[in-house]
PDB file of C-alpha atoms in Angstrom:
ATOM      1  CA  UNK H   1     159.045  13.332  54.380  1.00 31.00           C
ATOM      2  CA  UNK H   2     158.126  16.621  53.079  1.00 36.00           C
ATOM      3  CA  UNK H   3     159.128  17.879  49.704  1.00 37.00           C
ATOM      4  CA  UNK H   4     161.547  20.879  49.441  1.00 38.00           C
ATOM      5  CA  UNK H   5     162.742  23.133  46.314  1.00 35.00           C
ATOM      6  CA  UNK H   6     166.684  22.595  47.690  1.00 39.00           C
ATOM      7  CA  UNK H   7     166.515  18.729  48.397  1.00 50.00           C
ATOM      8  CA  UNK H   8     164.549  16.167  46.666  1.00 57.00           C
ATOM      9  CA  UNK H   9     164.819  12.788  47.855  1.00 61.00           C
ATOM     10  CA  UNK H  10     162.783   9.585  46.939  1.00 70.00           C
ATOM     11  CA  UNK H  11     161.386   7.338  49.805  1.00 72.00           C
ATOM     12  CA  UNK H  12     162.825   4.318  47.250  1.00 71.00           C
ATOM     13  CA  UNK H  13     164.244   4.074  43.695  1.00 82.00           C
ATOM     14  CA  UNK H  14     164.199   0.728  41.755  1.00 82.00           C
ATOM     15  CA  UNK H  15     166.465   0.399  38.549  1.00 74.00           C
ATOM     16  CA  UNK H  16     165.747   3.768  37.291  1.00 65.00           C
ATOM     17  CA  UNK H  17     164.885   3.659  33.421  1.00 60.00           C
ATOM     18  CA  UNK H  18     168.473   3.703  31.052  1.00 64.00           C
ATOM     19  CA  UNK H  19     169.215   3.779  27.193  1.00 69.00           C
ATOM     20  CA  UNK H  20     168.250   0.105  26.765  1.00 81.00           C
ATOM     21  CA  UNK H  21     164.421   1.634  27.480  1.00 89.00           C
ATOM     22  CA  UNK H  22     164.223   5.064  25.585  1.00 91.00           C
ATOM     23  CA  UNK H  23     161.126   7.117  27.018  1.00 93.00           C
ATOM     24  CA  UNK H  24     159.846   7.208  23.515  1.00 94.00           C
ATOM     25  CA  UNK H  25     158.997   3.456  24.064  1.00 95.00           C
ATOM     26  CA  UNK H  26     157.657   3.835  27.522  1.00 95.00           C
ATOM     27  CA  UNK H  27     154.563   5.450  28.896  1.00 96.00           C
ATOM     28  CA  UNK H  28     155.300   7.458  32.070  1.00 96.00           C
ATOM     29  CA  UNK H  29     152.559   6.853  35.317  1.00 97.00           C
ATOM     30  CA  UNK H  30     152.311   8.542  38.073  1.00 96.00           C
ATOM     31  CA  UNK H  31     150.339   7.749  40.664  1.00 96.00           C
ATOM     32  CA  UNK H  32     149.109  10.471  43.303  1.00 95.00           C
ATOM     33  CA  UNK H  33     147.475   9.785  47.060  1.00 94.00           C
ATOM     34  CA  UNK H  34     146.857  11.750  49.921  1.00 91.00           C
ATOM     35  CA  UNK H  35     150.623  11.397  51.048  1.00 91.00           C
ATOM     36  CA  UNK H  36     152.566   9.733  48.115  1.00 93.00           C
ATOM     37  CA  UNK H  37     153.525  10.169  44.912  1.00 94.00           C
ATOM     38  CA  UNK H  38     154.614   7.352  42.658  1.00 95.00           C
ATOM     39  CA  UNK H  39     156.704   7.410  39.330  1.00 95.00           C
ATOM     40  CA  UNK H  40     156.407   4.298  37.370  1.00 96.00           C
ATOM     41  CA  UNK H  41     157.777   3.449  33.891  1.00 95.00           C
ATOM     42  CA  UNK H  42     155.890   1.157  31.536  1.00 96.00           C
ATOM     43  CA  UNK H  43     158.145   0.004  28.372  1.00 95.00           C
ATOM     44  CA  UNK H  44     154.959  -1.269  25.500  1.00 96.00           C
ATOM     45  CA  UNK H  45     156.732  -3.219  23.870  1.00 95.00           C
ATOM     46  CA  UNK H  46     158.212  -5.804  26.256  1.00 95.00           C
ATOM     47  CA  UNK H  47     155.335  -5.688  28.375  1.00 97.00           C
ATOM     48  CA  UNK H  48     158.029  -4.223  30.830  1.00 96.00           C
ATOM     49  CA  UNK H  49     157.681  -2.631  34.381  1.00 95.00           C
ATOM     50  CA  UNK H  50     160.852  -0.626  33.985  1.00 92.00           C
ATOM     51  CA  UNK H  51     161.178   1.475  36.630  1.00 93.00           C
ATOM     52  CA  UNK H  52     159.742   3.307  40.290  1.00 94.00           C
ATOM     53  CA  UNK H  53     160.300   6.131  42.163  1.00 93.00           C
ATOM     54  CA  UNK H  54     158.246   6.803  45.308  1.00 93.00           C
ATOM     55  CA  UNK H  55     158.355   9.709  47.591  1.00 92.00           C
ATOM     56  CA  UNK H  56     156.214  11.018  50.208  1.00 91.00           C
ATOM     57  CA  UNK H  57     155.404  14.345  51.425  1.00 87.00           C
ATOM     58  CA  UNK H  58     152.680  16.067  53.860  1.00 86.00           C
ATOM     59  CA  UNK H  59     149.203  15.864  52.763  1.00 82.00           C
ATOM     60  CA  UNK H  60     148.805  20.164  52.849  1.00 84.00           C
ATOM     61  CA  UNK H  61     151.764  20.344  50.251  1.00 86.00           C
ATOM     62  CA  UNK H  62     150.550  17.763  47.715  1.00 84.00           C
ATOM     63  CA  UNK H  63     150.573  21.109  44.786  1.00 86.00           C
ATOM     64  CA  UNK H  64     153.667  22.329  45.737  1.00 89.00           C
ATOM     65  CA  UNK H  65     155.044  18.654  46.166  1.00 88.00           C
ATOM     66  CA  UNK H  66     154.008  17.526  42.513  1.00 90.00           C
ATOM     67  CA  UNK H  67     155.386  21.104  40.915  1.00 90.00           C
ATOM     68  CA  UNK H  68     158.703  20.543  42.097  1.00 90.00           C
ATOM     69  CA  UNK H  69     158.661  17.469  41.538  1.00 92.00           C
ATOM     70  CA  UNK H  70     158.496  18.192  37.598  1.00 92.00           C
ATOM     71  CA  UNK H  71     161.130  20.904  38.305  1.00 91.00           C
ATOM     72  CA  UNK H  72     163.153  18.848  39.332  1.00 90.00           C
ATOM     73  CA  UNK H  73     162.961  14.778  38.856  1.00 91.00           C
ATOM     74  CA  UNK H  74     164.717  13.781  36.135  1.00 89.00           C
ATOM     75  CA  UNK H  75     162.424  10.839  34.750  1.00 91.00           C
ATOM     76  CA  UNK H  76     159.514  13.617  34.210  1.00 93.00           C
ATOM     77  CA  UNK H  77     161.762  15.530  32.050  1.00 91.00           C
ATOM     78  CA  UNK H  78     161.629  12.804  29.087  1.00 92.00           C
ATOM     79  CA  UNK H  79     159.377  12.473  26.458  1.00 94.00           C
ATOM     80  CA  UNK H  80     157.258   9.571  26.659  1.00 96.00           C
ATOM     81  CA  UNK H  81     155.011   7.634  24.416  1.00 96.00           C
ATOM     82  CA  UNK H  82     151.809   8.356  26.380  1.00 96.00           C
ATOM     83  CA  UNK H  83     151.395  10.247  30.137  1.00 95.00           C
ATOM     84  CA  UNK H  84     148.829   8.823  33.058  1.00 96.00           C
ATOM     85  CA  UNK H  85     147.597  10.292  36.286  1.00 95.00           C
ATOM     86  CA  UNK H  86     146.658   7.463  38.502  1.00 96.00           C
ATOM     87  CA  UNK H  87     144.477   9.088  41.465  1.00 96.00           C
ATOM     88  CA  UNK H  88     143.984   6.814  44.973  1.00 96.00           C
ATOM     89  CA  UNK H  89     141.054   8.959  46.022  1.00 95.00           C
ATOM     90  CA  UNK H  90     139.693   8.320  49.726  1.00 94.00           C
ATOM     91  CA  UNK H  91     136.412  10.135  48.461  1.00 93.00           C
ATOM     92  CA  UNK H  92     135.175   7.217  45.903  1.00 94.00           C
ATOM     93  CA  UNK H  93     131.919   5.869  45.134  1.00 92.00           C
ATOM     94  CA  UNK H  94     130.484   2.705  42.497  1.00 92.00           C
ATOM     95  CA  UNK H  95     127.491   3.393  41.394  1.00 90.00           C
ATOM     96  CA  UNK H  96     125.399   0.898  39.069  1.00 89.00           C
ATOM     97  CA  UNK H  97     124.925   2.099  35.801  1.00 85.00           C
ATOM     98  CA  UNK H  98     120.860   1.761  35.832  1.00 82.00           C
ATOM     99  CA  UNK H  99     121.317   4.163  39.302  1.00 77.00           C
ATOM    100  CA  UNK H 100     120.690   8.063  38.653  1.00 61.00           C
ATOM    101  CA  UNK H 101     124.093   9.185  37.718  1.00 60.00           C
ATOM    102  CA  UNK H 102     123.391  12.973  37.454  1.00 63.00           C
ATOM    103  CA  UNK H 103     123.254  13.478  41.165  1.00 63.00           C
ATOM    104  CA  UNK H 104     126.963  13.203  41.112  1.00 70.00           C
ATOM    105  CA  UNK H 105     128.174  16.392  39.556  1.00 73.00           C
ATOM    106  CA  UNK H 106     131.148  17.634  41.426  1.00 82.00           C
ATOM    107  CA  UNK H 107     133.303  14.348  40.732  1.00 90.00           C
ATOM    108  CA  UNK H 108     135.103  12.743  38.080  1.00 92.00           C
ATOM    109  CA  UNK H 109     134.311   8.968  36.880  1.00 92.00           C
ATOM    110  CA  UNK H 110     135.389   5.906  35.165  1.00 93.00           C
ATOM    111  CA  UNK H 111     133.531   2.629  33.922  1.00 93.00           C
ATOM    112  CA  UNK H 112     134.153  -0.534  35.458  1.00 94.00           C
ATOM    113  CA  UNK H 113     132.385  -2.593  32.441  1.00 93.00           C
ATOM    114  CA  UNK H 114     132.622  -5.977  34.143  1.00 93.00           C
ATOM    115  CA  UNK H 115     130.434  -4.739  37.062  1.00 94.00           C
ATOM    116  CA  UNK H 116     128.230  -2.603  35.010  1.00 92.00           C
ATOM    117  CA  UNK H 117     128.950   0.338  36.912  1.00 94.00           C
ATOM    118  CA  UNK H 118     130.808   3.532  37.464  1.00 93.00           C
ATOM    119  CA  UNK H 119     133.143   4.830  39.628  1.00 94.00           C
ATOM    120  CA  UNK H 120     133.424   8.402  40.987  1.00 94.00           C
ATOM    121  CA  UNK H 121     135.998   9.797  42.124  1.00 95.00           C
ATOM    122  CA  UNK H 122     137.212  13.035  44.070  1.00 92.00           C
ATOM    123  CA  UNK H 123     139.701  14.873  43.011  1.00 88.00           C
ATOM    124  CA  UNK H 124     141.606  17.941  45.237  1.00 86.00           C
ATOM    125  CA  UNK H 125     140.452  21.085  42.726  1.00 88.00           C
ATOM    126  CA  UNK H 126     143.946  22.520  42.673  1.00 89.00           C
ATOM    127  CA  UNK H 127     145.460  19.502  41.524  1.00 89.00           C
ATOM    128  CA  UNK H 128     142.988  19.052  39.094  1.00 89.00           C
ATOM    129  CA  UNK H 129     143.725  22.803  38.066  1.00 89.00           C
ATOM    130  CA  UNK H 130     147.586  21.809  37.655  1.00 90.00           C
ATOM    131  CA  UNK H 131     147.043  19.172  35.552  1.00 89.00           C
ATOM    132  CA  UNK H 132     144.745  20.533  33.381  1.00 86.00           C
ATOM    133  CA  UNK H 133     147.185  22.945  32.171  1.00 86.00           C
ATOM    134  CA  UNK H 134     149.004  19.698  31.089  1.00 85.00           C
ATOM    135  CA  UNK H 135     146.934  18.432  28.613  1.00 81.00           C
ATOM    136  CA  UNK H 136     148.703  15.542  27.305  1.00 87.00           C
ATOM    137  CA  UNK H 137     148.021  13.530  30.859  1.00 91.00           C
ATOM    138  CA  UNK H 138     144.758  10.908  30.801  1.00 92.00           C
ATOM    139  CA  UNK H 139     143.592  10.876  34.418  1.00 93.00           C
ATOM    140  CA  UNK H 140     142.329   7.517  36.027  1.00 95.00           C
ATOM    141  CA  UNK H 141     141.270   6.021  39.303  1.00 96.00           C
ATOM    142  CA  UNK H 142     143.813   3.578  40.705  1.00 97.00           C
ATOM    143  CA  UNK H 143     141.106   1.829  42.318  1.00 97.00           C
ATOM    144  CA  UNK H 144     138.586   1.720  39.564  1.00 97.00           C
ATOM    145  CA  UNK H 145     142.007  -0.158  37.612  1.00 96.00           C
ATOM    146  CA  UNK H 146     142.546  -2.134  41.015  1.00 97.00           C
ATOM    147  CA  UNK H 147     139.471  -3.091  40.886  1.00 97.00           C
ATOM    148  CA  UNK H 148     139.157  -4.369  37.297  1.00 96.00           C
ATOM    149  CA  UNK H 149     142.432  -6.738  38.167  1.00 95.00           C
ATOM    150  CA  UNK H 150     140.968  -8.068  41.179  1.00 97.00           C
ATOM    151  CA  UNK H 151     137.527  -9.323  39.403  1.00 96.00           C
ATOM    152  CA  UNK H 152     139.252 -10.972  36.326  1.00 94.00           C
ATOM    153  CA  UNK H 153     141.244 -12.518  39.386  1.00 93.00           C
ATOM    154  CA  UNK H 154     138.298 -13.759  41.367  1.00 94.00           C
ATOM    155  CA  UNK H 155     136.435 -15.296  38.395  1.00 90.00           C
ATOM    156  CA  UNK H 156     139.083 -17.756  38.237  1.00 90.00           C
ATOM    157  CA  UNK H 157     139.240 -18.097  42.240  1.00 88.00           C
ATOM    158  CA  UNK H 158     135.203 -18.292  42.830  1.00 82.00           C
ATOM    159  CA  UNK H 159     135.279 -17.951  46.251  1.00 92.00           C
ATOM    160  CA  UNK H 160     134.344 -15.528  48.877  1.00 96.00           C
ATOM    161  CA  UNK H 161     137.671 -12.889  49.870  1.00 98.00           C
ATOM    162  CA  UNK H 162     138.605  -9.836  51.633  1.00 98.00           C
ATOM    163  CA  UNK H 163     141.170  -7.758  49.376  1.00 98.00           C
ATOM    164  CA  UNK H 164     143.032  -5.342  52.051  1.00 97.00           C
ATOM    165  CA  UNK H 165     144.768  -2.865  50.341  1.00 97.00           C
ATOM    166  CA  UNK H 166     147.117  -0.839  52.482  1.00 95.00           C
ATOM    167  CA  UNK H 167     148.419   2.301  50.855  1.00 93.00           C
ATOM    168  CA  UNK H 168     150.119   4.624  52.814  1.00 91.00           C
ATOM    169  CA  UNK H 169     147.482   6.088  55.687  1.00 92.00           C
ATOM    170  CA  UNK H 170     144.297   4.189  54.115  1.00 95.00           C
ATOM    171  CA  UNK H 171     143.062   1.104  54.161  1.00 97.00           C
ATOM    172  CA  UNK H 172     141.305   0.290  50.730  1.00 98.00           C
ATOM    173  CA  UNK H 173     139.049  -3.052  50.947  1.00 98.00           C
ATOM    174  CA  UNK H 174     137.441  -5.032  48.262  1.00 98.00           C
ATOM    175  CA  UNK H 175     135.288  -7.776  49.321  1.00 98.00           C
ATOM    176  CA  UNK H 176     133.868 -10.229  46.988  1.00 97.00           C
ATOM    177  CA  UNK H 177     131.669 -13.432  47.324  1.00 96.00           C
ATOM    178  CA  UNK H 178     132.785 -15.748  44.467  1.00 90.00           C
ATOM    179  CA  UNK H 179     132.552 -13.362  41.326  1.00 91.00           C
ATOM    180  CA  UNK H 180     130.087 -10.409  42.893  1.00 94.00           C
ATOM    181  CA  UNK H 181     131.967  -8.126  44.336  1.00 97.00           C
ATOM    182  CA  UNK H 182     129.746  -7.193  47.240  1.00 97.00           C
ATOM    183  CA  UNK H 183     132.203  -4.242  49.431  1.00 97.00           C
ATOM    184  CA  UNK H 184     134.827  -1.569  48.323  1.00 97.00           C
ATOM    185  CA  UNK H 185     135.397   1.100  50.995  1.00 97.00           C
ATOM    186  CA  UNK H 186     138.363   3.247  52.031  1.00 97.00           C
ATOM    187  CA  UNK H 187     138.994   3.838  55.570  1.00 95.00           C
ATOM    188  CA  UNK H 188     141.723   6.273  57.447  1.00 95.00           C
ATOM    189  CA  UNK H 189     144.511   4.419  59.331  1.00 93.00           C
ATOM    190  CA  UNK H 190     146.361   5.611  62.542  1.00 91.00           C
ATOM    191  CA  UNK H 191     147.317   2.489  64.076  1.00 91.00           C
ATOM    192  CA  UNK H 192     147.673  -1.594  63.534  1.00 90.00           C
ATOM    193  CA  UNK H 193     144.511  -2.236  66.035  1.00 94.00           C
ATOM    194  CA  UNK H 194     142.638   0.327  63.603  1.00 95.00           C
ATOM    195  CA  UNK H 195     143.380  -2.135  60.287  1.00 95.00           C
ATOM    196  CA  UNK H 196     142.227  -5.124  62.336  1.00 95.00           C
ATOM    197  CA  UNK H 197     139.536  -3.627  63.732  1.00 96.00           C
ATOM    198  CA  UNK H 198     137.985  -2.290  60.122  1.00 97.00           C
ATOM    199  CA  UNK H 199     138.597  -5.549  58.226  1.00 97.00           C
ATOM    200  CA  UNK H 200     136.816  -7.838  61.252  1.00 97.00           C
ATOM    201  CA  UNK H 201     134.017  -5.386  61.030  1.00 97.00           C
ATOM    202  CA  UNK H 202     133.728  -6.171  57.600  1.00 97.00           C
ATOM    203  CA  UNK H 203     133.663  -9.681  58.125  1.00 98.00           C
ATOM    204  CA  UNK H 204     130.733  -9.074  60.657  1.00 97.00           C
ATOM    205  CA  UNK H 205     129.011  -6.594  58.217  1.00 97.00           C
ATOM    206  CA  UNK H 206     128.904  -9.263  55.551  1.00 97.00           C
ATOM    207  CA  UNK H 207     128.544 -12.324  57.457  1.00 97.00           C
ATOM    208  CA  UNK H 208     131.651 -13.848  56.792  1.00 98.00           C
ATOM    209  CA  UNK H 209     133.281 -16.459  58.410  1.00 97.00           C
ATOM    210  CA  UNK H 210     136.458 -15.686  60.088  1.00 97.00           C
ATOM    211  CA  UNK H 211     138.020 -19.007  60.008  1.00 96.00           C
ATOM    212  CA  UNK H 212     136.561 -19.977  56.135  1.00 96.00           C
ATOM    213  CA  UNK H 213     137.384 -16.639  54.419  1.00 97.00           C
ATOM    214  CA  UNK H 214     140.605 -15.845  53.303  1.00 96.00           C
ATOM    215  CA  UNK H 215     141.820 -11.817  53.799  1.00 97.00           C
ATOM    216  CA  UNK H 216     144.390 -11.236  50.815  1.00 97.00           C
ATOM    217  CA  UNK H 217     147.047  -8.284  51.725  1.00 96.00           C
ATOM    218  CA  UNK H 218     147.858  -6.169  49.143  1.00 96.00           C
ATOM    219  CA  UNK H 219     150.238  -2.731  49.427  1.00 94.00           C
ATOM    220  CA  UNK H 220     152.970  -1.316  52.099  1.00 89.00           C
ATOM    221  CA  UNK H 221     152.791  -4.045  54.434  1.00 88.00           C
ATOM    222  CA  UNK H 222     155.379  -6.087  55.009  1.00 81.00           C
ATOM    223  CA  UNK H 223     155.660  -9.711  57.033  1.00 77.00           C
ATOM    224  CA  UNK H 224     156.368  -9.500  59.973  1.00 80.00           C
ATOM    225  CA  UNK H 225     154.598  -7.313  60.871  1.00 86.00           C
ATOM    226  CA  UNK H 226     152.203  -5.645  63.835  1.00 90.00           C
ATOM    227  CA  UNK H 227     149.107  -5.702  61.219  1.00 90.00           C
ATOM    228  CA  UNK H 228     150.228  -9.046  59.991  1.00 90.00           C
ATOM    229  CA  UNK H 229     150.374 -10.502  63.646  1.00 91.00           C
ATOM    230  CA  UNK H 230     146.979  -9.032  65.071  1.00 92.00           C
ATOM    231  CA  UNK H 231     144.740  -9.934  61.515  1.00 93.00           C
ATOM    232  CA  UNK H 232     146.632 -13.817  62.137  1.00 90.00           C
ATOM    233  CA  UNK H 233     145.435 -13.498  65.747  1.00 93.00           C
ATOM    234  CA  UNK H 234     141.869 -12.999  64.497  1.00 95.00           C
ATOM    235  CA  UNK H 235     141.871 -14.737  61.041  1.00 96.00           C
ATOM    236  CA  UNK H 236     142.697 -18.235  60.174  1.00 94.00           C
ATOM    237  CA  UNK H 237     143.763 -17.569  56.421  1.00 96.00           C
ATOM    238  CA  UNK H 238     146.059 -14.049  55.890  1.00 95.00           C
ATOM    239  CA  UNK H 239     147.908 -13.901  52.780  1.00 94.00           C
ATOM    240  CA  UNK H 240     150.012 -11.699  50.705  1.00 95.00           C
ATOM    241  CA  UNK H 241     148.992 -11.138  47.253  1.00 96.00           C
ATOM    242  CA  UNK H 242     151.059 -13.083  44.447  1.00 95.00           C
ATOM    243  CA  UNK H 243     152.783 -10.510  41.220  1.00 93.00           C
ATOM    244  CA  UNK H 244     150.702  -9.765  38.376  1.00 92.00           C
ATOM    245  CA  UNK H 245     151.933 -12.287  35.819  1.00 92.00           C
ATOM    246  CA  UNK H 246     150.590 -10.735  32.878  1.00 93.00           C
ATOM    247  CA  UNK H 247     153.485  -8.143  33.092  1.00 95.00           C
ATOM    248  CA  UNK H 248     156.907  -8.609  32.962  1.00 96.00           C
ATOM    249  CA  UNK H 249     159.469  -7.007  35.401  1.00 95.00           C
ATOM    250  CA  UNK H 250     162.684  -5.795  35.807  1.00 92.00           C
ATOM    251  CA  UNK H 251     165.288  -7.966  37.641  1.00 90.00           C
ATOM    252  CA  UNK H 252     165.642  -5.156  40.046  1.00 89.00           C
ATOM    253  CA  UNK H 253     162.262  -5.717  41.113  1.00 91.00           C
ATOM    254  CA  UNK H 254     162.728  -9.045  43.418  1.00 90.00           C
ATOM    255  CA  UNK H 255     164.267  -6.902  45.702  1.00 87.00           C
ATOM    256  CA  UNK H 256     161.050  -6.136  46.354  1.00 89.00           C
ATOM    257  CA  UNK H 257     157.789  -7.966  47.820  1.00 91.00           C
ATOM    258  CA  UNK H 258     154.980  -9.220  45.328  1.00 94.00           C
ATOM    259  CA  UNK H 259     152.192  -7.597  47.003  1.00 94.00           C
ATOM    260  CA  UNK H 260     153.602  -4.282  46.935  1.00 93.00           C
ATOM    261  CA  UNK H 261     154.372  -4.285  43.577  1.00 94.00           C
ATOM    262  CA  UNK H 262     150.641  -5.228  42.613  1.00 96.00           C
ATOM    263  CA  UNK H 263     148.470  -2.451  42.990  1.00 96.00           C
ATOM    264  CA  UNK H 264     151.050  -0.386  40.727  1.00 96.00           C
ATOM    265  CA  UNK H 265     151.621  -2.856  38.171  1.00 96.00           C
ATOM    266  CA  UNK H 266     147.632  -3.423  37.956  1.00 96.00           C
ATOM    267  CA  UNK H 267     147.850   0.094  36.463  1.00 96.00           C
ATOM    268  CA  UNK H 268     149.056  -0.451  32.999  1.00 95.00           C
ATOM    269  CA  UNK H 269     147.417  -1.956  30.375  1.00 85.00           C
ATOM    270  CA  UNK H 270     149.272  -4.526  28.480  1.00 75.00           C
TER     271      UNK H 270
END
């Protein structure tokens, strides 16, 4: 759906945020891809995911998309406790933190301490121009924050997994065996044969076994589905990923499924 100045409408709305949760108590996150853009309240005190909006637009008008947006939407017209810029950037790199890091000048960063390493991270320059003009928003990587929830996950799990994160027209992947992560790569998506055919090539890149390691499905896929049915076809153990306990949610939220939920809720910070 592209965005227009007479007729903004989100893809979904779940319990938008009321006077029980004043903005004052909430930090406001939104979180920007290629073809989405996600508005997610975060209430501190309660440890409380209050509220999402999503909406999607055409990749060409993500500028124009995100000004109207704060024309217009009424939850970016509060003031909050603290503002966040989540980024899902297909142009993302980890690099160790003994590697030369000043090659890597045109990108921005963030440290992912429990892997000793950072990750860079693209950023479209005229969004990057908008934003700077808003200087109270901190700007992150969603996957570097992905990430950091999926190894605290995986030291408890020690075994080897394929994380398949399906956001919108990408396929993100984190691969791990036991605690070291060993993969994390972003891939376009056009069709279901494309996300089966990336995640069983990495399963042959890494020598994994097809019927021993588990893929986990994280993001906007549902069950059934056409992905769901072809990686079952190939895989022995597909799963969806479970909530994020360590945050609390609105009841509104059952309505929808765990996994989806996940990689937005693995953006705050209790």
């Amino acid at each position: 759906m592209q965005l227009n100045s007479s007729n903004i409408q989100p893809h979904y709305t779940i319990n938008e945020t009321n006077i029980e949760y004043p903005a004052a108590q909430c930090q406001l996150h939104l979180l920007i891809a290629p073809t989405s853009i996600s508005i997610a309240i975060y209430h501190v005190e309660k440890n409380l995911f209050c509220s999402l909006k999503k909406y999607l637009f055409e990749a060409s008008t993500i500028v124009d998309s995100v000004e109207k947006l704060f024309l217009q939407e009424a939850l970016l017209q509060f003031h909050y406790q603290s503002y966040h810029i989540h980024l899902f950037a297909v142009e993302t790199i980890l690099v160790p933190h003994e590697a030369n890091e000043n090659i890597i000048t045109d990108m921005m960063f963030e440290d992912v301490p429990a892997l000793e390493a950072t990750m860079y991270y693209k950023c479209p320059k005229e969004l990057l121009n908008y934003f700077n003009k808003k200087s109270y928003f901190n700007i992150h990587s969603s996957s570097a924050q992905l990430l950091q929830n999926l190894i605290k996950k995986q030291a408890l799990l020690k075994a080897p997994v394929v994380y398949a994160h399906c956001f919108d027209t990408h396929l993100e992947v984190f691969a791990f065996d036991e605690k070291q992560l060993v993969l994390h790569t972003i891939f376009p998506i056009e069709q279901p044969e494309d996300f089966t055919y990336l995640i069983l090539s990495v399963y042959e890149s890494l020598q994994f076994s097809t019927s021993k390691v588990r893929t986990v499905l994280i993001g906007t896929i549902s069950k059934p589905s056409r992905i769901y049915d072809l990686l079952y076809t190939y895989i022995h153990e597909v799963e969806f990923m479970n909530l994020l306990s360590s945050i609390n949610y609105q009841q509104a939220f059952n309505d929808i499924e765990d996994h989806i939920i996940y990689p937005i809720a693995s953006l705050f910070k209790p």
